[in-house]
Amino acid sequence: MFDLLTAKFEDLFYKIRNKGKLSPNDLDSALREIKLALLEADVNFKVVKEFIENVKAKATGEKILESLTPYQHVVKIVNEEIIRMLGSSSSGVSFASRGPTIIMTVGLHGSGKTSSVIKLANFLKTKFQKKVSVIAADVYRPAAVLQLEDMAKNIDVDVYSENNSDPVAISVRGVELFKKSGSDVIIIDTAGRLHIDENMMDEIANIRNKTTPHQIYLVLDAMTGQEAVNIASSFNLRVECDGIILTKLDSDTRGGAALSVYYVVKKPVKFVSNGEKIDDFDIFYPDRIASRILGKGDILTLIEKAEKVVSEKEAKGIEEKIYRNELNFEDFVAQIRSLKKMGSIDKIFSMMPIVNKSKIFKKVNLDDSHLSHIEAIINSMTVDERRKPHIINGSRKKRIAKGSGNSVSEVNKLLEQFSKTKQMLKQFSGLKGKFKLPPGNF
Amino acid sequence: MQKLIKNLSYIWNKFKNDRESFWDELEEQMVTSDISINTASRILEEVKNHVYRENINNLEKVKSSLKQQIIEILKCNGDSKLNISSRPPTVFLIIGVNGVGKTTSIAKLANMFKKNGKKVLLSAADTYRSAATEQLQYYAEILGMDMVCHQKFSDPGAVVYDSVEKAKARGTDLVIIDTAGRMHTSYNLMEELKKIKKVICRRIGREVDEILLVVDSTTGQNARNQAELFNNSLNLTGIILTKTDSTSKGGIVITIKNDLNIPIKLITNGEKLEDICYFDPVRFTELIFS
């Protein structure tokens, strides 16, 4: 997500980076490029217009044309405007002060409501230790109830459903039942509907009136085009949404819908869903996303992810070993496994603060299977070899290559890579105290 | 589907005084219908040339020039009808990202051929999504057709193999294959589709008769990426544009046709099984201008 927008901004900033002074013409052409980049990213036309006007007004007001570092000024202004566009801070998760929290999800057909309901249920269950139950209020799409039931079973969450009944009645009875059974969170999964279908919009308004949800989330496909704003406005007008769940962020969408909706409807994106796996779901942090759009990476999320899979103690142990130059293949493979647990390599890379990432991306094929190859090679070593890599001689290499289904030259490549990494890390650890190695790094 | 150009007569006043701002406004309206900037400026370049060359000074003529350009892009050189093999079974493979309406479109397509007296078999090759098979099963039952399915998480290639074999044995005219929604950026899932395609080709001894990408008309510029990547992997034969009963204008198909030359073959526009029709560039263009 956002990759192309990021690439455009990087290019643009690169161009003006070394300019001592920025002429009004430079500024205009930079703004024109930003405008095109935003439009190509599906940001709503009106939003783009306003955005450009704001940046221009600020840039002129702050007299950046005369400043000595116009680059930093422009980046700062664009950064601020993007954060403003996305809403400035995360609104987080909120629960009812008394009794169960009732959540209703609404949205167009195929926006990903059912998957989001299950992912949200799982998120609240595992992160907040809540007892979550779901209500199947989509009686229209064939097998929709079955889908919800099947997915709920996998995460061990109760489902309320009825045959041949009306969604309002189902929701009311479901809420009553789960209130009695002591659920902390009750999520209502409604059918997909067009925002211009009056009868169907009445239906969700009725469900809302009868069940009074604490939170109503609009589920929005991140690939939606210019209409996103109208869709969000219509749903918001009828049921007053509290926030957006943005789905399908694992596509290569440039995510303009996300940028526009908050700006126009003033409802924040609360959660994002970005993969087929049940835990590909997270709280949305506008400032972190802005930083990613501008090519500055998302170190906070990266560190959080790393902390999830590597304990501080483990990280400390590795750091010590690096310092004493004792790093071996056992540590290496442990690091690879932690890295894999953090998600796919390209997702991790997209969070790193590297300039011109998009260009590097094109050259390096970031493939998870590459890691598996390395792992296979290491697995084919004896314990002794893993602990003391220097004993690996020609015949050992042959055996390792054969055992892991690789060629000797690949084994050589890994050994070389390993000793280089070791050297590099040794240098880093020389800065110990001044430079803290983030956990999970190798 | 809503009008592409809303207030042409309103902005027409500008044409006389400030031509540049008239064209800008026109471009703006095209972009808000999800036509890409590049396609919009290409179309406008042509219209401008035409208008200045012919010295046109009349709104209706500007409009018809614009329409003509769009029709020109959407028009197919060959036949836009679906390819039916002379050696049955004909096989259609239906693909697309998650949630665009693949299964519903398949039911509509199957119904259309059934009404023409064809014997249709549905193939449930989405073995991944919960209850996907049951959803297709529901349609197979109400339409009274055969359906081939395996267990959840089984190999979709095997489902497809069995479907084609069963169709051959039973003298079925048409096999329509439902696949799991997948992101066009997912390498593994695209490889899986290539394998499915290979299985079909081997069983029928020719190319797959139709490989149709389902595109949601609410999608923005990303639809072009979808079309490009699916096409790179599989050589699409056409596009089904869904959910055109929404307010979005589906302008992205103009960009897809312009950039990639993939024909739009069918559009769907409602929740009923009958809500599907062949794509007609002239009617489509009239519709967005009406």
XYZ file of C-alpha atoms in Angstrom:
732
model
C 0.000 0.000 0.000
C 1.047 3.555 -0.624
C 4.195 2.334 -2.380
C 3.730 4.377 -5.509
C 2.812 7.483 -3.613
C 5.928 6.952 -1.540
C 8.033 6.520 -4.664
C 6.649 9.751 -6.137
C 7.349 11.737 -3.021
C 10.846 10.307 -2.784
C 11.581 11.253 -6.382
C 10.171 14.683 -5.877
C 12.037 15.380 -2.682
C 15.187 14.005 -4.220
C 14.884 16.487 -7.050
C 14.574 19.507 -4.795
C 16.825 18.182 -2.064
C 19.973 19.977 -3.139
C 18.412 23.172 -4.301
C 19.788 26.156 -2.457
C 16.760 28.179 -3.377
C 13.336 27.259 -4.588
C 11.834 29.536 -7.215
C 8.062 30.013 -7.459
C 8.260 27.955 -10.641
C 10.003 25.108 -8.839
C 7.299 25.140 -6.212
C 4.510 25.159 -8.795
C 5.922 22.252 -10.726
C 6.527 20.320 -7.502
C 2.925 20.926 -6.488
C 1.683 19.828 -9.886
C 3.545 16.551 -9.485
C 2.126 16.072 -6.008
C -1.340 16.702 -7.435
C -0.928 14.083 -10.138
C 0.534 11.585 -7.665
C -2.422 12.038 -5.340
C -4.972 11.719 -8.140
C -3.310 8.586 -9.449
C -3.526 7.276 -5.900
C -7.347 7.697 -5.962
C -7.393 10.596 -3.542
C -10.677 12.400 -4.054
C -10.463 15.259 -6.534
C -11.817 17.885 -4.157
C -9.468 16.764 -1.415
C -6.502 17.039 -3.763
C -7.455 20.558 -4.730
C -7.724 21.644 -1.120
C -4.517 19.875 -0.176
C -2.553 21.636 -2.881
C -4.023 25.004 -1.967
C -3.132 24.484 1.689
C 0.443 23.463 0.981
C 0.857 26.381 -1.353
C -0.548 28.878 1.122
C 1.660 27.569 3.914
C 4.730 27.431 1.738
C 4.249 31.010 0.650
C 3.327 32.195 4.127
C 6.408 30.697 5.719
C 8.605 32.270 3.111
C 10.317 29.003 2.350
C 11.399 30.349 -0.978
C 13.892 32.497 0.836
C 14.890 29.899 3.367
C 18.206 28.148 3.052
C 16.781 24.687 3.342
C 13.674 24.722 1.186
C 13.694 20.934 0.950
C 13.170 20.406 4.655
C 10.492 23.037 4.721
C 8.486 21.536 1.900
C 8.760 18.061 3.379
C 7.659 19.386 6.743
C 4.625 21.134 5.296
C 3.589 18.180 3.146
C 4.074 15.869 6.104
C 1.864 18.021 8.323
C -0.822 18.227 5.669
C -0.849 14.478 5.108
C -1.186 13.854 8.831
C -3.995 16.384 8.928
C -5.613 14.554 6.034
C -5.440 11.220 7.836
C -6.460 12.505 11.260
C -3.622 13.234 13.594
C -3.672 10.573 16.230
C -4.960 7.073 16.560
C -8.362 6.874 18.146
C -7.638 3.401 19.498
C -10.120 0.885 20.792
C -12.928 1.984 23.084
C -15.193 -0.156 25.201
C -18.516 0.589 26.861
C -18.132 1.718 30.447
C -20.847 -0.682 31.624
C -22.114 -3.937 30.152
C -21.074 -5.452 26.862
C -19.731 -3.305 24.019
C -21.952 -3.663 20.967
C -20.301 -3.125 17.588
C -22.078 -3.046 14.228
C -20.283 -3.258 10.891
C -21.779 -1.884 7.682
C -20.580 -1.548 4.108
C -20.957 -2.269 0.409
C -21.034 -5.778 -1.066
C -17.639 -7.433 -1.093
C -15.894 -4.809 1.021
C -14.794 -7.532 3.425
C -17.254 -7.232 6.312
C -17.386 -10.858 7.374
C -13.613 -11.336 7.326
C -13.192 -8.054 9.207
C -15.738 -9.072 11.846
C -13.795 -12.271 12.488
C -10.429 -10.514 12.489
C -11.735 -7.824 14.841
C -13.211 -10.482 17.131
C -9.886 -12.281 17.190
C -8.015 -9.010 17.788
C -10.173 -8.031 20.772
C -10.044 -11.556 22.099
C -6.280 -11.993 21.966
C -5.122 -8.419 22.631
C -7.694 -7.377 25.217
C -8.741 -10.767 26.591
C -12.398 -10.018 25.852
C -15.123 -12.587 25.485
C -16.410 -11.838 22.000
C -19.582 -13.089 20.278
C -20.888 -12.391 16.807
C -24.362 -12.104 15.268
C -25.037 -13.223 11.689
C -27.441 -10.578 10.348
C -26.738 -11.143 6.641
C -29.728 -13.187 5.513
C -29.424 -12.248 1.826
C -26.168 -13.570 0.437
C -26.290 -17.333 0.025
C -24.097 -19.115 2.590
C -23.101 -15.860 4.335
C -24.189 -17.227 7.720
C -22.301 -20.427 7.082
C -19.183 -18.440 6.243
C -19.379 -16.530 9.515
C -20.037 -19.683 11.513
C -17.185 -21.529 9.874
C -14.689 -18.719 10.490
C -15.928 -18.138 14.047
C -15.374 -21.784 14.853
C -11.682 -21.405 14.006
C -11.200 -18.690 16.593
C -13.572 -20.225 19.096
C -16.155 -17.436 19.129
C -19.926 -17.953 19.568
C -22.297 -17.085 16.715
C -25.993 -16.261 16.903
C -27.981 -17.025 13.758
C -31.559 -17.792 12.746
C -33.138 -19.289 9.686
C -35.654 -17.317 7.618
C -35.847 -14.376 9.918
C -35.470 -10.651 9.588
C -32.073 -9.073 10.322
C -33.479 -6.582 12.850
C -35.143 -9.327 14.889
C -32.054 -11.530 14.675
C -29.847 -8.700 15.931
C -32.166 -7.883 18.838
C -32.451 -11.486 19.964
C -28.730 -12.077 19.508
C -27.816 -9.069 21.625
C -30.230 -10.168 24.377
C -28.828 -13.657 24.414
C -25.190 -12.601 24.524
C -25.885 -9.982 27.194
C -27.233 -12.773 29.385
C -24.376 -15.115 28.609
C -21.848 -12.512 29.733
C -20.122 -11.475 26.505
C -17.786 -8.479 26.747
C -18.100 -7.590 23.067
C -20.961 -8.361 20.666
C -20.307 -7.753 16.943
C -23.175 -7.616 14.436
C -22.255 -8.660 10.876
C -24.741 -7.028 8.485
C -25.329 -7.742 4.791
C -23.557 -5.794 2.079
C -25.720 -3.025 0.649
C -25.624 -0.141 -1.781
C -25.567 3.230 -0.047
C -28.320 4.412 -2.405
C -30.672 1.520 -1.624
C -33.231 3.222 0.633
C -34.851 0.039 1.988
C -31.573 -1.552 2.851
C -30.285 1.627 4.472
C -33.495 1.739 6.535
C -32.701 -1.749 7.700
C -29.342 -0.834 9.267
C -30.891 2.289 10.767
C -33.483 0.011 12.383
C -30.874 -2.389 13.674
C -29.055 0.581 15.153
C -32.198 1.946 16.814
C -33.117 -1.394 18.322
C -29.660 -2.487 19.498
C -27.963 0.901 20.159
C -24.406 -0.126 19.257
C -21.552 1.686 21.008
C -19.484 1.634 17.880
C -20.517 1.493 14.214
C -17.736 0.766 11.761
C -17.899 1.256 8.025
C -15.913 -1.436 6.235
C -14.247 0.108 3.199
C -12.195 -1.542 0.447
C -8.856 0.297 0.192
C -8.979 -0.031 -3.594
C -12.157 2.061 -3.871
C -11.947 4.934 -6.311
C -13.334 8.461 -6.307
C -16.701 7.281 -4.918
C -15.209 6.355 -1.524
C -16.089 9.747 -0.110
C -19.727 9.547 -1.225
C -20.086 6.013 0.082
C -18.694 7.007 3.478
C -20.849 10.144 3.600
C -24.039 8.214 2.808
C -23.475 5.545 5.435
C -22.430 8.163 7.955
C -25.549 10.196 7.271
C -27.863 7.251 7.958
C -26.188 5.499 10.881
C -23.480 7.870 12.047
C -20.333 5.774 11.879
C -17.628 5.976 14.536
C -14.828 4.922 12.272
C -13.627 2.979 9.289
C -12.138 -0.468 8.920
C -9.965 -0.281 5.828
C -9.552 -3.648 4.081
C -7.426 -5.271 1.376
C -4.372 -3.187 2.131
C -2.225 -6.105 1.014
C -2.976 -5.122 -2.572
C -0.791 -2.602 -4.365
C -3.435 0.076 -3.914
C -2.125 3.569 -3.391
C -4.700 4.008 -0.703
C -6.181 7.353 -1.698
C -9.581 6.365 -0.345
C -8.084 6.284 3.139
C -6.597 9.716 2.647
C -9.872 11.230 1.484
C -12.440 9.782 3.830
C -11.218 11.353 7.051
C -10.689 14.658 5.317
C -14.274 14.837 4.057
C -16.345 12.816 6.515
C -14.141 13.404 9.590
C -14.420 9.791 10.619
C -11.061 8.193 11.383
C -9.734 4.957 9.981
C -9.615 2.829 13.124
C -8.385 -0.528 11.884
C -6.667 -1.887 8.831
C -6.832 -5.387 7.433
C -3.940 -6.382 5.228
C -3.802 -10.051 4.406
C -5.582 -13.381 4.239
C -4.394 -14.514 7.666
C -6.584 -14.008 10.715
C -4.054 -11.781 12.498
C -3.427 -9.538 9.482
C -5.346 -6.833 11.318
C -4.205 -3.839 13.328
C -5.026 -0.459 14.761
C -4.435 2.368 12.281
C -1.809 4.944 13.181
C -2.152 7.989 10.909
C 1.210 9.512 11.841
C 3.033 6.279 11.107
C 1.322 5.937 7.751
C 2.180 9.532 6.865
C 5.785 8.810 7.661
C 5.629 5.773 5.379
C 4.062 7.740 2.548
C 6.915 10.192 2.767
C 9.458 7.365 2.563
C 10.610 7.717 6.141
C 9.577 4.218 7.124
C 7.558 3.093 10.074
C 10.094 2.220 12.727
C 7.579 2.178 15.564
C 5.496 -0.591 14.045
C 8.642 -2.470 13.108
C 9.929 -2.372 16.662
C 6.548 -3.436 18.017
C 6.503 -6.367 15.646
C 10.031 -7.303 16.623
C 9.190 -7.096 20.305
C 6.314 -9.464 19.761
C 8.622 -12.219 18.539
C 11.915 -11.553 20.329
C 12.117 -11.097 24.085
C 14.390 -8.447 25.501
C 16.511 -11.128 27.109
C 17.071 -12.854 23.790
C 17.976 -9.564 22.175
C 20.457 -8.810 24.940
C 22.035 -12.238 24.541
C 22.543 -11.652 20.839
C 23.986 -8.232 21.492
C 26.525 -9.701 23.914
C 27.532 -12.339 21.414
C 28.002 -9.771 18.705
C 30.159 -7.754 21.030
C 32.359 -10.737 21.772
C 32.347 -11.698 18.098
C 30.849 -15.078 18.957
C 27.814 -14.998 16.700
C 27.232 -18.404 15.109
C 24.841 -20.097 12.748
C 22.511 -21.155 15.551
C 21.880 -17.505 16.350
C 21.597 -16.770 12.673
C 18.851 -19.303 12.105
C 17.043 -18.156 15.252
C 17.109 -14.632 13.841
C 15.763 -15.820 10.503
C 12.906 -17.555 12.266
C 12.052 -14.447 14.290
C 12.157 -12.403 11.129
C 9.768 -14.800 9.430
C 7.402 -14.559 12.380
C 7.251 -10.803 11.876
C 5.595 -11.241 8.516
C 6.666 -11.341 4.909
C 9.978 -9.734 4.017
C 8.474 -7.103 1.750
C 6.109 -6.000 4.516
C 9.068 -5.583 6.878
C 11.066 -3.716 4.255
C 8.211 -1.347 3.566
C 8.497 -0.195 7.172
C 12.212 0.550 7.021
C 13.473 4.079 6.557
C 15.405 3.623 3.338
C 15.671 6.330 0.732
C 14.531 5.353 -2.756
C 13.079 2.107 -1.530
C 11.051 1.661 -4.669
C 14.188 1.598 -6.779
C 15.906 -0.890 -4.528
C 12.751 -2.990 -4.554
C 12.947 -3.365 -8.295
C 16.511 -4.680 -8.158
C 16.274 -6.952 -5.163
C 13.749 -9.690 -5.347
C 12.571 -9.837 -1.782
C 11.415 -13.350 -1.646
C 10.555 -15.257 1.490
C 11.716 -18.472 -0.141
C 15.268 -17.090 -0.112
C 15.163 -17.221 3.670
C 13.912 -20.784 3.552
C 16.927 -21.706 1.391
C 19.288 -20.216 3.956
C 17.452 -22.018 6.703
C 17.725 -25.295 4.806
C 21.473 -24.874 4.386
C 21.942 -24.166 8.085
C 19.720 -27.095 9.004
C 21.989 -29.383 7.021
C 24.987 -28.437 9.165
C 26.031 -30.443 12.183
C 25.720 -28.822 15.592
C 29.470 -28.379 15.675
C 29.482 -26.637 12.308
C 26.734 -24.274 13.371
C 28.585 -23.280 16.509
C 32.007 -23.090 14.913
C 31.494 -22.032 11.296
C 35.271 -21.845 10.706
C 35.595 -25.656 10.696
C 33.503 -25.930 7.520
C 35.935 -27.175 4.871
C 35.525 -28.372 1.274
C 34.119 -31.806 2.002
C 31.780 -30.474 4.669
C 30.526 -27.892 2.195
C 29.786 -30.636 -0.320
C 27.826 -32.599 2.252
C 25.860 -29.508 3.370
C 25.053 -28.606 -0.233
C 23.801 -32.100 -0.953
C 21.815 -32.307 2.241
C 19.989 -29.044 1.642
C 19.446 -29.482 -2.083
C 21.653 -26.507 -2.959
C 24.914 -26.063 -4.845
C 28.307 -25.634 -3.140
C 28.498 -22.095 -4.472
C 25.294 -21.250 -2.620
C 26.791 -22.611 0.585
C 29.887 -20.505 -0.081
C 27.738 -17.459 -0.640
C 26.016 -17.943 2.689
C 29.324 -18.425 4.533
C 30.703 -15.291 2.994
C 27.555 -13.334 3.766
C 27.675 -14.578 7.318
C 31.247 -13.532 7.967
C 30.573 -10.104 6.439
C 27.498 -9.644 8.604
C 29.519 -10.644 11.624
C 32.196 -8.079 10.834
C 29.634 -5.386 10.243
C 27.810 -6.117 13.461
C 31.105 -6.102 15.338
C 31.688 -2.585 14.074
C 28.211 -1.559 15.141
C 28.692 -2.985 18.591
C 31.877 -0.944 18.895
C 29.488 1.968 19.175
C 27.805 0.232 22.077
C 26.119 2.681 24.339
C 25.845 5.253 21.611
C 23.969 3.012 19.267
C 21.309 0.684 20.541
C 20.749 -2.357 18.361
C 17.033 -2.861 17.944
C 15.880 -6.312 18.984
C 15.430 -8.795 16.180
C 18.083 -7.226 14.015
C 20.968 -9.167 12.561
C -24.378 3.902 -12.997
C -24.277 7.621 -12.796
C -23.633 10.195 -15.385
C -20.031 10.728 -16.347
C -20.454 14.347 -17.202
C -22.979 16.009 -14.975
C -23.331 19.606 -15.902
C -21.940 19.987 -19.323
C -24.367 22.769 -20.109
C -23.432 24.567 -16.912
C -19.749 24.611 -17.748
C -20.495 25.409 -21.358
C -20.653 29.105 -20.539
C -17.000 28.897 -19.757
C -16.251 27.657 -23.224
C -16.919 31.066 -24.713
C -14.918 33.108 -22.229
C -12.205 30.933 -20.835
C -11.522 27.843 -22.909
C -8.698 26.528 -20.774
C -10.859 26.436 -17.694
C -13.622 24.701 -19.682
C -11.214 21.905 -20.653
C -9.854 21.746 -17.111
C -13.337 21.337 -15.750
C -14.062 18.607 -18.275
C -10.871 16.803 -17.303
C -11.794 17.122 -13.647
C -15.169 15.496 -14.272
C -13.566 12.653 -16.176
C -11.056 12.039 -13.392
C -13.824 11.963 -10.779
C -15.320 9.061 -12.708
C -12.057 7.108 -12.166
C -10.730 7.523 -15.696
C -6.957 7.868 -15.240
C -5.345 11.251 -15.788
C -3.412 9.911 -18.755
C -6.467 8.525 -20.507
C -8.486 11.643 -19.745
C -5.881 13.958 -21.235
C -5.462 11.696 -24.259
C -9.212 11.785 -24.921
C -9.366 15.544 -24.383
C -6.429 16.128 -26.729
C -8.371 14.392 -29.487
C -11.565 16.258 -28.704
C -9.747 19.598 -28.611
C -8.112 18.919 -31.970
C -11.435 18.007 -33.447
C -13.188 21.037 -31.986
C -10.557 23.511 -33.143
C -10.107 21.908 -36.544
C -13.813 21.931 -37.324
C -14.309 25.235 -35.592
C -17.047 23.776 -33.441
C -19.028 26.240 -31.428
C -21.889 24.204 -30.162
C -22.211 22.127 -27.010
C -23.967 19.174 -28.631
C -21.142 18.806 -31.108
C -18.459 18.924 -28.398
C -20.426 16.300 -26.519
C -20.731 14.024 -29.504
C -17.041 14.383 -30.228
C -16.272 13.348 -26.647
C -18.660 10.403 -26.924
C -17.084 9.380 -30.192
C -13.634 9.306 -28.611
C -14.812 7.135 -25.742
C -16.685 4.745 -28.045
C -13.577 4.545 -30.209
C -11.567 3.380 -27.185
C -14.178 0.942 -25.905
C -14.907 -0.574 -29.315
C -13.533 -4.027 -30.033
C -11.795 -4.864 -33.242
C -13.011 -8.425 -33.219
C -16.143 -9.883 -31.771
C -16.917 -8.927 -28.203
C -19.209 -11.925 -27.802
C -18.124 -14.870 -25.697
C -16.099 -17.531 -27.406
C -18.042 -20.811 -27.707
C -16.054 -23.827 -28.842
C -17.243 -26.092 -31.613
C -15.875 -28.973 -29.546
C -17.778 -28.930 -26.239
C -17.364 -28.534 -23.384
C -16.585 -24.829 -23.673
C -14.682 -23.704 -20.558
C -14.860 -20.281 -18.879
C -12.412 -19.466 -16.105
C -13.567 -16.646 -13.802
C -10.949 -14.812 -11.755
C -10.500 -11.623 -9.743
C -9.515 -10.043 -6.440
C -11.550 -10.652 -3.269
C -15.106 -9.365 -3.065
C -15.658 -8.188 -6.649
C -18.606 -10.504 -7.239
C -17.163 -13.565 -8.971
C -19.626 -16.137 -7.641
C -22.696 -13.968 -8.234
C -21.537 -13.174 -11.779
C -21.061 -16.891 -12.438
C -24.628 -17.606 -11.340
C -25.886 -14.871 -13.684
C -23.755 -16.103 -16.559
C -24.872 -19.694 -15.993
C -28.506 -18.601 -15.944
C -28.018 -16.712 -19.217
C -26.665 -19.814 -20.987
C -29.219 -22.084 -19.427
C -31.974 -19.906 -20.877
C -30.382 -20.424 -24.281
C -30.843 -24.140 -23.812
C -27.262 -24.935 -22.884
C -26.277 -27.587 -20.390
C -24.013 -25.912 -17.825
C -21.746 -27.326 -15.107
C -20.379 -25.208 -12.273
C -16.928 -25.926 -10.884
C -16.247 -24.913 -7.275
C -12.507 -24.273 -7.450
C -12.579 -21.761 -4.591
C -11.574 -24.263 -1.961
C -10.145 -21.568 0.304
C -12.870 -19.174 1.467
C -15.274 -20.378 4.114
C -18.623 -21.405 2.619
C -17.628 -20.448 -0.939
C -18.626 -23.901 -2.162
C -21.948 -23.716 -0.332
C -22.669 -20.353 -1.950
C -22.106 -21.798 -5.431
C -24.039 -24.922 -4.433
C -27.029 -22.730 -3.617
C -27.023 -21.337 -7.148
C -26.441 -24.759 -8.725
C -29.523 -25.997 -6.928
C -31.873 -23.173 -7.848
C -30.646 -23.270 -11.443
C -30.819 -27.068 -11.545
C -27.247 -27.628 -12.715
C -24.436 -30.012 -11.941
C -21.680 -28.809 -9.688
C -18.307 -30.384 -8.977
C -16.658 -29.709 -5.626
C -14.043 -31.190 -3.340
C -13.277 -30.724 0.329
C -12.162 -27.442 1.801
C -8.483 -26.605 1.219
C -8.181 -29.330 -1.422
C -6.241 -28.653 -4.628
C -8.279 -26.408 -6.956
C -6.462 -27.974 -9.903
C -8.005 -31.318 -9.009
C -11.499 -29.778 -8.838
C -11.009 -28.320 -12.298
C -9.703 -31.629 -13.661
C -12.745 -33.507 -12.354
C -15.112 -30.789 -13.608
C -13.869 -31.006 -17.194
C -13.862 -34.807 -17.136
C -17.390 -34.932 -15.784
C -18.551 -32.402 -18.370
C -17.065 -34.528 -21.145
C -18.690 -37.690 -19.831
C -22.102 -36.048 -19.523
C -22.074 -34.120 -22.764
C -22.196 -30.759 -20.985
C -21.969 -27.670 -23.216
C -20.321 -25.239 -20.821
C -18.144 -25.427 -17.693
C -17.848 -22.260 -15.597
C -15.061 -22.290 -13.042
C -15.251 -20.255 -9.833
C -11.862 -19.476 -8.304
C -10.859 -18.024 -4.939
C -10.465 -14.263 -4.786
C -6.800 -13.339 -4.717
C -4.616 -10.273 -4.762
C -2.934 -9.798 -8.117
C 0.255 -9.072 -6.186
C 0.393 -12.495 -4.572
C 2.992 -14.522 -6.475
C 1.953 -17.924 -5.131
C -1.743 -17.453 -5.816
C -1.058 -16.259 -9.357
C 1.061 -19.375 -9.918
C -1.871 -21.434 -8.693
C -4.068 -19.861 -11.389
C -1.468 -20.615 -14.045
C -1.537 -24.217 -12.959
C -5.349 -24.304 -13.151
C -5.138 -22.890 -16.648
C -2.606 -25.545 -17.636
C -4.865 -28.311 -16.314
C -7.791 -27.034 -18.392
C -5.730 -26.630 -21.574
C -4.433 -30.162 -21.256
C -7.905 -31.604 -20.732
C -9.560 -29.778 -23.635
C -6.567 -29.730 -25.968
C -6.804 -26.009 -26.730
C -6.593 -22.628 -25.019
C -9.234 -21.878 -22.378
C -12.225 -20.454 -24.266
C -12.691 -17.472 -21.967
C -10.542 -16.209 -19.070
C -12.642 -13.419 -17.620
C -11.464 -10.971 -14.987
C -14.218 -9.658 -12.745
C -13.782 -5.947 -11.963
C -15.826 -4.073 -9.354
C -16.942 -0.750 -10.852
C -16.363 1.024 -7.527
C -12.640 0.278 -7.800
C -10.310 3.148 -8.575
C -6.978 3.222 -10.385
C -5.985 -0.093 -8.845
C -8.307 -1.907 -11.266
C -5.792 -1.137 -13.986
C -3.033 -2.852 -11.971
C -5.329 -5.813 -11.425
C -6.042 -6.122 -15.144
C -2.379 -5.735 -16.037
C -1.037 -8.320 -13.594
C -3.780 -10.894 -14.168
C -3.273 -10.401 -17.900
C 0.497 -10.869 -17.627
C 0.011 -14.178 -15.879
C -2.934 -15.583 -17.800
C -3.719 -13.643 -20.993
C -7.205 -12.443 -20.227
C -9.854 -12.722 -22.932
C -12.152 -10.153 -21.346
C -13.601 -8.321 -18.385
C -16.878 -8.558 -16.490
C -17.735 -5.188 -14.929
C -19.872 -5.663 -11.814
C -22.000 -3.541 -9.473
C -22.832 -0.958 -12.128
C -26.098 -0.285 -10.278
C -23.944 1.635 -7.810
C -23.213 5.357 -8.073
C -19.676 4.862 -9.282
C -19.112 5.488 -12.932
C -16.832 2.594 -13.832
C -14.611 4.975 -15.777
C -11.639 2.767 -15.020
C -12.689 0.314 -17.760
C -12.047 3.060 -20.296
C -8.481 3.276 -18.988
C -8.095 -0.499 -18.952
C -9.254 -0.769 -22.559
C -7.149 2.195 -23.605
C -3.945 1.043 -21.909
C -4.144 -2.730 -22.129
C -6.655 -3.346 -24.920
C -8.583 -5.943 -22.926
C -12.208 -5.980 -24.101
C -15.069 -5.491 -21.650
C -17.464 -8.327 -22.416
C -20.225 -8.286 -19.821
C -21.709 -5.960 -17.246
C -23.872 -6.787 -14.237
C -26.236 -4.280 -12.695
C -28.378 -5.636 -9.891
C -29.037 -8.386 -7.386
C -31.325 -10.512 -9.581
C -30.037 -13.415 -11.649
C -31.210 -11.671 -14.825
C -29.147 -8.555 -14.135
C -26.371 -9.252 -16.629
C -25.868 -8.244 -20.253
C -23.310 -8.103 -23.016
C -21.257 -4.949 -23.007
C -22.172 -2.507 -25.753
C -19.745 0.446 -26.107
C -22.362 2.739 -27.650
C -25.014 1.997 -25.056
C -22.482 2.225 -22.221
C -21.308 5.611 -23.466
C -24.857 6.873 -23.961
C -25.631 5.732 -20.441
C -22.854 7.724 -18.832
C -23.953 10.811 -20.776
C -27.707 10.470 -20.420
